[in-house]
Coordinates of C-alpha atoms and ligand atoms in Angstrom, one line a residue:
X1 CA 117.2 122.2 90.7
X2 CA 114.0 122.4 88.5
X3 CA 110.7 123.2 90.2
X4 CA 109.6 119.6 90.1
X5 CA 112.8 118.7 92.0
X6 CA 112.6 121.4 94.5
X7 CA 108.7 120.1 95.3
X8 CA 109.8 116.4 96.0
X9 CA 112.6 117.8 98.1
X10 CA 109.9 119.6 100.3
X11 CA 107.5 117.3 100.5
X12 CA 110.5 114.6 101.5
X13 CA 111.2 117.3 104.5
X14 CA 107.6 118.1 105.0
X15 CA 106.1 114.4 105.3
X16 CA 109.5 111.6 104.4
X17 CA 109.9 108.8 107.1
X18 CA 113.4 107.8 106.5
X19 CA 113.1 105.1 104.1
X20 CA 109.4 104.5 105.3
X21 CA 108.1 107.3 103.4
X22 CA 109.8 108.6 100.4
X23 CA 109.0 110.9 97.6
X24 CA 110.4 110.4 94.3
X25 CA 110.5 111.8 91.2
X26 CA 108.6 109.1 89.7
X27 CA 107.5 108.1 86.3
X28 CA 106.9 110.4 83.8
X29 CA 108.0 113.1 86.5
X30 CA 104.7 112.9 88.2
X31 CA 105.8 112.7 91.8
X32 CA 105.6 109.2 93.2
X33 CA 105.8 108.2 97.1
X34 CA 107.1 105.0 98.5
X35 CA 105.6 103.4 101.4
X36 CA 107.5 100.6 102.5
X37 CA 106.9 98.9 106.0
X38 CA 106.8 95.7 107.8
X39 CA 103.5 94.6 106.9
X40 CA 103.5 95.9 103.3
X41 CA 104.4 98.1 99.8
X42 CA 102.9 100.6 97.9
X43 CA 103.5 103.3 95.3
X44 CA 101.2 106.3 95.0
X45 CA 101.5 108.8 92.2
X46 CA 101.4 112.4 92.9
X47 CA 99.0 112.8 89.9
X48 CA 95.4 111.6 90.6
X49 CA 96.7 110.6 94.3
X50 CA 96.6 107.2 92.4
X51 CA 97.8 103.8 93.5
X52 CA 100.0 102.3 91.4
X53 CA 101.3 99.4 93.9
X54 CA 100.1 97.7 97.3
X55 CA 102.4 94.6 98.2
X56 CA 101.3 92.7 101.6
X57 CA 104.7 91.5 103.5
X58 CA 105.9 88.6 101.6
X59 CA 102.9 88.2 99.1
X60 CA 102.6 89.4 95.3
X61 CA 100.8 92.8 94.1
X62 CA 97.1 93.3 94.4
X63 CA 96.8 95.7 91.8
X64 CA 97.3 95.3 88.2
X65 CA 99.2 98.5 86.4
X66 CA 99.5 98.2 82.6
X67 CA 103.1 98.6 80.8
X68 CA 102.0 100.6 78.6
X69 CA 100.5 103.3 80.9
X70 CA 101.6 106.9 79.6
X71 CA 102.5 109.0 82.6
X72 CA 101.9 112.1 81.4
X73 CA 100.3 115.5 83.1
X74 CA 96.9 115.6 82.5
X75 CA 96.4 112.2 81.1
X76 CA 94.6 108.9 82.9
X77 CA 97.1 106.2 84.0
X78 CA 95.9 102.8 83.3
X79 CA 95.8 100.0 86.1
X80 CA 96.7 100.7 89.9
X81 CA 93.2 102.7 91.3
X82 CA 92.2 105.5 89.7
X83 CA 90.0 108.1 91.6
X84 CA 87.0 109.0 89.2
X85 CA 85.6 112.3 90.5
X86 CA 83.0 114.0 90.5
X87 CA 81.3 111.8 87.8
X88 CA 81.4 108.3 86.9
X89 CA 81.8 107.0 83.2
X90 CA 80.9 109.8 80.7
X91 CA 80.0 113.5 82.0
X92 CA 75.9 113.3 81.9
X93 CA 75.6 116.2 79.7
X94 CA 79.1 117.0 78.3
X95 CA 80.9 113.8 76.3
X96 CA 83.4 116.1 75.4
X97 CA 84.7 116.7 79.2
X98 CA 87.1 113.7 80.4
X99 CA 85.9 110.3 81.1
X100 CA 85.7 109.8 84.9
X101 CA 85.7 113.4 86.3
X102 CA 89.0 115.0 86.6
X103 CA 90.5 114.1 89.9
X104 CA 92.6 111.5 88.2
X105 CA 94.5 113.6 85.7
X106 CA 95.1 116.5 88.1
X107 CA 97.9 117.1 91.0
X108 CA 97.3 116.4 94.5
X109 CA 99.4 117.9 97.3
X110 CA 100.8 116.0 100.3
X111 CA 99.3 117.0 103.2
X112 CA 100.1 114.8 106.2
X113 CA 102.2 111.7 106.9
X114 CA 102.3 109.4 110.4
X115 CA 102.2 105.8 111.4
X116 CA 99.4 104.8 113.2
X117 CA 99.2 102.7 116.7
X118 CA 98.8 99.6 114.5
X119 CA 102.1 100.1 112.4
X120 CA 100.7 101.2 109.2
X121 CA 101.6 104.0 107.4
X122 CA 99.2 106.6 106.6
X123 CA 99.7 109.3 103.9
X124 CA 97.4 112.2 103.0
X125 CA 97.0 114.3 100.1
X126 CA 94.4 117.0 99.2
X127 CA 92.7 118.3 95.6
X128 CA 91.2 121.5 95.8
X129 CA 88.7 123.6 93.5
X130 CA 90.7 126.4 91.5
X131 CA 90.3 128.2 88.1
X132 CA 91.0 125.0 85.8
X133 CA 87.9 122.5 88.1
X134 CA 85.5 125.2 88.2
X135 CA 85.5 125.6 84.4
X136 CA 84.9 121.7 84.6
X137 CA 82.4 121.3 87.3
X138 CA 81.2 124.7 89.0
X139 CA 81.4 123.7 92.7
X140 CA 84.0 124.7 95.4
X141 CA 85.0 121.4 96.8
X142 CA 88.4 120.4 98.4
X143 CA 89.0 116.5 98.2
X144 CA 91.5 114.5 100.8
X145 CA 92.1 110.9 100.3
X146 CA 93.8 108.9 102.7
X147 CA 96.6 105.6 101.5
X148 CA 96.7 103.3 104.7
X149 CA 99.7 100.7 104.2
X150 CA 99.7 97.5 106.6
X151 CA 99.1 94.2 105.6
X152 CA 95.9 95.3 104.0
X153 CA 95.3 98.7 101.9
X154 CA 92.9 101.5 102.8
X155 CA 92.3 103.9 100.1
X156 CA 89.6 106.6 101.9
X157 CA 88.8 109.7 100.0
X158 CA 86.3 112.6 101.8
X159 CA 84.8 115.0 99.5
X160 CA 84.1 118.4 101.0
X161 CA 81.8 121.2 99.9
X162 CA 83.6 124.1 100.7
X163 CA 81.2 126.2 98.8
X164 CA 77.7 127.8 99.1
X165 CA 75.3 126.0 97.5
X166 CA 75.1 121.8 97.5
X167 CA 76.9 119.4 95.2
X168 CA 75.6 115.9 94.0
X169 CA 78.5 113.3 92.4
X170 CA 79.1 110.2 91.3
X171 CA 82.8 108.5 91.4
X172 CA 84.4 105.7 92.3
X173 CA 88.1 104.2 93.2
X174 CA 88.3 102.1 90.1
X175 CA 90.6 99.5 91.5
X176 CA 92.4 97.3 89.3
X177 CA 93.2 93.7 90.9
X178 CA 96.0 91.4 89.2
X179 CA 94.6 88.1 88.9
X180 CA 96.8 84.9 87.5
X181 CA 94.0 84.2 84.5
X182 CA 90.8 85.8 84.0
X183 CA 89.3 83.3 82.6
X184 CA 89.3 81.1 85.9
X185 CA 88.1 83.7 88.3
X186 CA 84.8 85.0 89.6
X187 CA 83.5 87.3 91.7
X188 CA 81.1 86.9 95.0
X189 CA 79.6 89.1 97.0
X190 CA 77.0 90.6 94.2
X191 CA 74.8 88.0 94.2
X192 CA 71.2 88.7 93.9
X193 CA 71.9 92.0 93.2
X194 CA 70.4 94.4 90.7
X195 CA 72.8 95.9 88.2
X196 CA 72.6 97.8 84.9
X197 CA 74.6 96.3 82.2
X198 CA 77.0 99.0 80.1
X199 CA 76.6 96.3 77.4
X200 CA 73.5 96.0 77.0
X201 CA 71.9 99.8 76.7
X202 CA 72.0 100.0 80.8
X203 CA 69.6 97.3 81.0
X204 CA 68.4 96.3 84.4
X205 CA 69.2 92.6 85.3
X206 CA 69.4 90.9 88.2
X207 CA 72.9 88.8 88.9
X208 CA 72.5 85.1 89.4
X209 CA 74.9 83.0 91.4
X210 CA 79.1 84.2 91.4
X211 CA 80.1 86.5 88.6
X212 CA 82.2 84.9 85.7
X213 CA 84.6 87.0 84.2
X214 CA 84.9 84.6 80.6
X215 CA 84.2 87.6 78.2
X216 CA 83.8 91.6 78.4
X217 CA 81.8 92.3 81.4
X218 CA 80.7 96.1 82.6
X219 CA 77.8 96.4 85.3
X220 CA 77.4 98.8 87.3
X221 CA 75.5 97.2 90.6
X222 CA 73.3 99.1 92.5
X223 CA 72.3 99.8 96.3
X224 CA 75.2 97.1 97.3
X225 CA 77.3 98.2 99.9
X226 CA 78.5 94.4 100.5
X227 CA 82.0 93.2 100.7
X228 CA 83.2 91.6 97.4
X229 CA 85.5 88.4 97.3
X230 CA 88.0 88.1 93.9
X231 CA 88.7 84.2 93.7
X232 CA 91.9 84.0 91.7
X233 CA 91.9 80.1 90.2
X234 CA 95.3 80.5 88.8
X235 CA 97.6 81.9 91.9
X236 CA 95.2 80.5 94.7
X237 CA 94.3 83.7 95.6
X238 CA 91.2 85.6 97.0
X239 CA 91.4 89.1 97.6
X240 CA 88.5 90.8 99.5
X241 CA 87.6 94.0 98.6
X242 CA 85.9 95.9 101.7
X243 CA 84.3 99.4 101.3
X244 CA 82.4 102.2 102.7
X245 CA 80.1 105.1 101.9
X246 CA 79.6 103.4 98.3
X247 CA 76.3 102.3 97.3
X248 CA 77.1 100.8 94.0
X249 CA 80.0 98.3 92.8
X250 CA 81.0 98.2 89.1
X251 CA 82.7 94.8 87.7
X252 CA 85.0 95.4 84.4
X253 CA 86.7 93.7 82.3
X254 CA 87.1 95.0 78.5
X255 CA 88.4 91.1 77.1
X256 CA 90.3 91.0 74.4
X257 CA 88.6 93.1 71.8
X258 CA 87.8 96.3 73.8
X259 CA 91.9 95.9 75.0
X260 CA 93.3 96.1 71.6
X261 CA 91.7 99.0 70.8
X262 CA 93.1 100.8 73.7
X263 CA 96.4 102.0 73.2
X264 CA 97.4 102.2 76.6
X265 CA 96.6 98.2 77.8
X266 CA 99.5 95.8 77.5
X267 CA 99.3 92.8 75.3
X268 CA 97.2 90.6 77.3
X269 CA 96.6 92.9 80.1
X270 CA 93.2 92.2 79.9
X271 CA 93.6 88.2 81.0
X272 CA 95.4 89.6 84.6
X273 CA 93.0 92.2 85.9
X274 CA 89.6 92.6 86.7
X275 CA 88.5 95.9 87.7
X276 CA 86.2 95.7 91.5
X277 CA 85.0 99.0 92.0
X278 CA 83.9 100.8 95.3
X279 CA 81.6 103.2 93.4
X280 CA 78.6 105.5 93.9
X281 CA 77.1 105.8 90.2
X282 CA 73.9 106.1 88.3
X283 CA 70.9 106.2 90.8
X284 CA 73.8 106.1 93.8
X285 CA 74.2 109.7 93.4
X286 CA 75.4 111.4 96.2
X287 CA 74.4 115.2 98.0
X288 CA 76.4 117.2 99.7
X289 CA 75.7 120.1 101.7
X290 CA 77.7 123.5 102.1
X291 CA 80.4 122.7 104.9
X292 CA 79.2 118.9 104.7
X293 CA 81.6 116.0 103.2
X294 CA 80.9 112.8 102.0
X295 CA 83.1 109.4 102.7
X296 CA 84.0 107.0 99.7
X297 CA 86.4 104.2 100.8
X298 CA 87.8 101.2 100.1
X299 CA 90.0 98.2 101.6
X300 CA 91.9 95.5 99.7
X301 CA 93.3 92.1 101.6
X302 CA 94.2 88.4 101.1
X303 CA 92.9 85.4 101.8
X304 CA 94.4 82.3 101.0
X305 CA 92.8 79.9 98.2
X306 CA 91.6 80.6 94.6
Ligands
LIG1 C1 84.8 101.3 83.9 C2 83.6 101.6 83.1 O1 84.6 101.7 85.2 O2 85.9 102.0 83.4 C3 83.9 101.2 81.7 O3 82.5 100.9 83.6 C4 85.1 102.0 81.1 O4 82.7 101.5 80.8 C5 86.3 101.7 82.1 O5 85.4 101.5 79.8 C6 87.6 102.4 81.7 O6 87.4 103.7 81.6 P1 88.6 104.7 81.2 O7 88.1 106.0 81.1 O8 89.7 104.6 82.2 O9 89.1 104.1 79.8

């Protein structure tokens, strides 16, 4: 047994649930774990503790996960939600550090597994400082997100300073959602808010009316905790996109263009997602305080109608 195989083996003793709960080797060997209940699906790769899949009972995936993803240690997977930790977009100082903090390309350990009163299954897993993250970003932290599986998805990460001095960060759980056709869907929930706009040398603007996704959007919007409401034309959809301890909500969407030059989006990936993220980013920088943590969450359901 190789010492990938052996892990998955313990953590199926240490947190399986028969065939509620099972760990898996994955793709690209990463580790994966299978949730599977009454009320829903999902998939959750061991590296980044990263989403890949949430399916409600009886309904289509949320989340859109590109086919051309490389699943390889230590490199970003493309689609699903990726946890961006502890900074958000390029490092402020550093471009040469990874895009999006390091969270997402490293391992994260199980750490607890139960079904709660409601049904749903919970699993936990943890990312801790160590020799590698402190070269990175020089602050003891440890990191546990939580993947809540009903008929809805809760993704909840805490961030906790585990060292002496205070931390500030920006992330985000840079959630992918599938959508039938880009181009007849929009986003509500931000309006009247202030954003900067990634396109436009982080100009300040202030959002009129419904988003339109109909060409390559990035704003990042600020001091908005709101809920968010995808309406999906094509497949009479809405999803809602609920979240906590985030200040600031990004909308992407490269289009075609900014798609084709990333190797690792499908052929016309670009027309089913659109990227809703629960974020704290830019001015929404958070503080935390030895032995003090910090809440980022976020929760993804249906409605009916585009
Ligand atoms: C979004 C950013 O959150 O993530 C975009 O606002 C960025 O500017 C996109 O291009 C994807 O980032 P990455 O590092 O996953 O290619």
């Amino acid at each position: 047994m190789s010492d990938r195989e052996e892990a998955i083996a313990q953590y199926n003793d240490a947190y399986g649930r028969g065939e509620e709960l099972v760990f898996a080797a994955g793709p690209g060997d990463l580790g994966c774990a299978h949730i599977r209940n009454e009320q829903g699906a999902a998939r959750v790769c061991l590296q980044g503790a990263h989403v890949l899949s949430f399916i409600p009972a009886g309904g289509q995936d949320l989340l859109w996960l590109s086919s051309a993803s490389r699943y390889r240690p230590g490199v970003a997977i493309r689609g699903g939600i990726p946890v961006c930790w502890p900074w958000f977009g390029p490092h402020p100082e550093d471009p040469s550090l990874p895009a999006h903090g390091f969270a997402r390309n490293r391992l994260w350990e199980p750490v607890e597994s139960f079904v709660d009163r409601s049904g749903a299954t919970v699993l936990r897993l943890a990312l801790g400082s160590d020799a590698e993250t402190l070269k990175l970003w020089p602050h003891d932290f440890r990191l546990e997100l939580e993947v809540r599986v009903s008929e809805r998805l809760l993704v909840e990460m805490r961030a906790y300073n585990t060292g002496e001095r205070p931390f500030r960060y920006t992330g985000a759980l840079h959630t992918y959602l599938r959508v039938g056709d880009v181009s007849d869907s929009m986003v509500t929930g931000l309006e009247g808010e202030s954003y900067l706009d990634k396109l436009d040398d982080m100009r300040r603007q202030r959002q009129d009316g419904a988003v339109a996704v109909d060409r390559e959007i990035d704003r990042i919007f600020l001091n908005t905790s709101r809920d968010c409401v995808l309406h999906d034309g094509a497949s009479g959809r809405r999803i809602r996109v609920a979240k906590n301890g985030s200040r600031s909500t990004v909308v992407w969407n490269p289009w075609r263009d900014k798609a084709e030059s990333m190797p690792d989006f499908d052929t016309d990936g670009w027309q089913r997602m659109v990227c809703i993220e629960a974020a704290n980013a830019e001015d929404d920088q958070v503080e935390v305080g030895p032995g003090r943590d910090a809440l980022l969450a976020t929760t993804l359901s249906t409605e009916s109608g585009g």
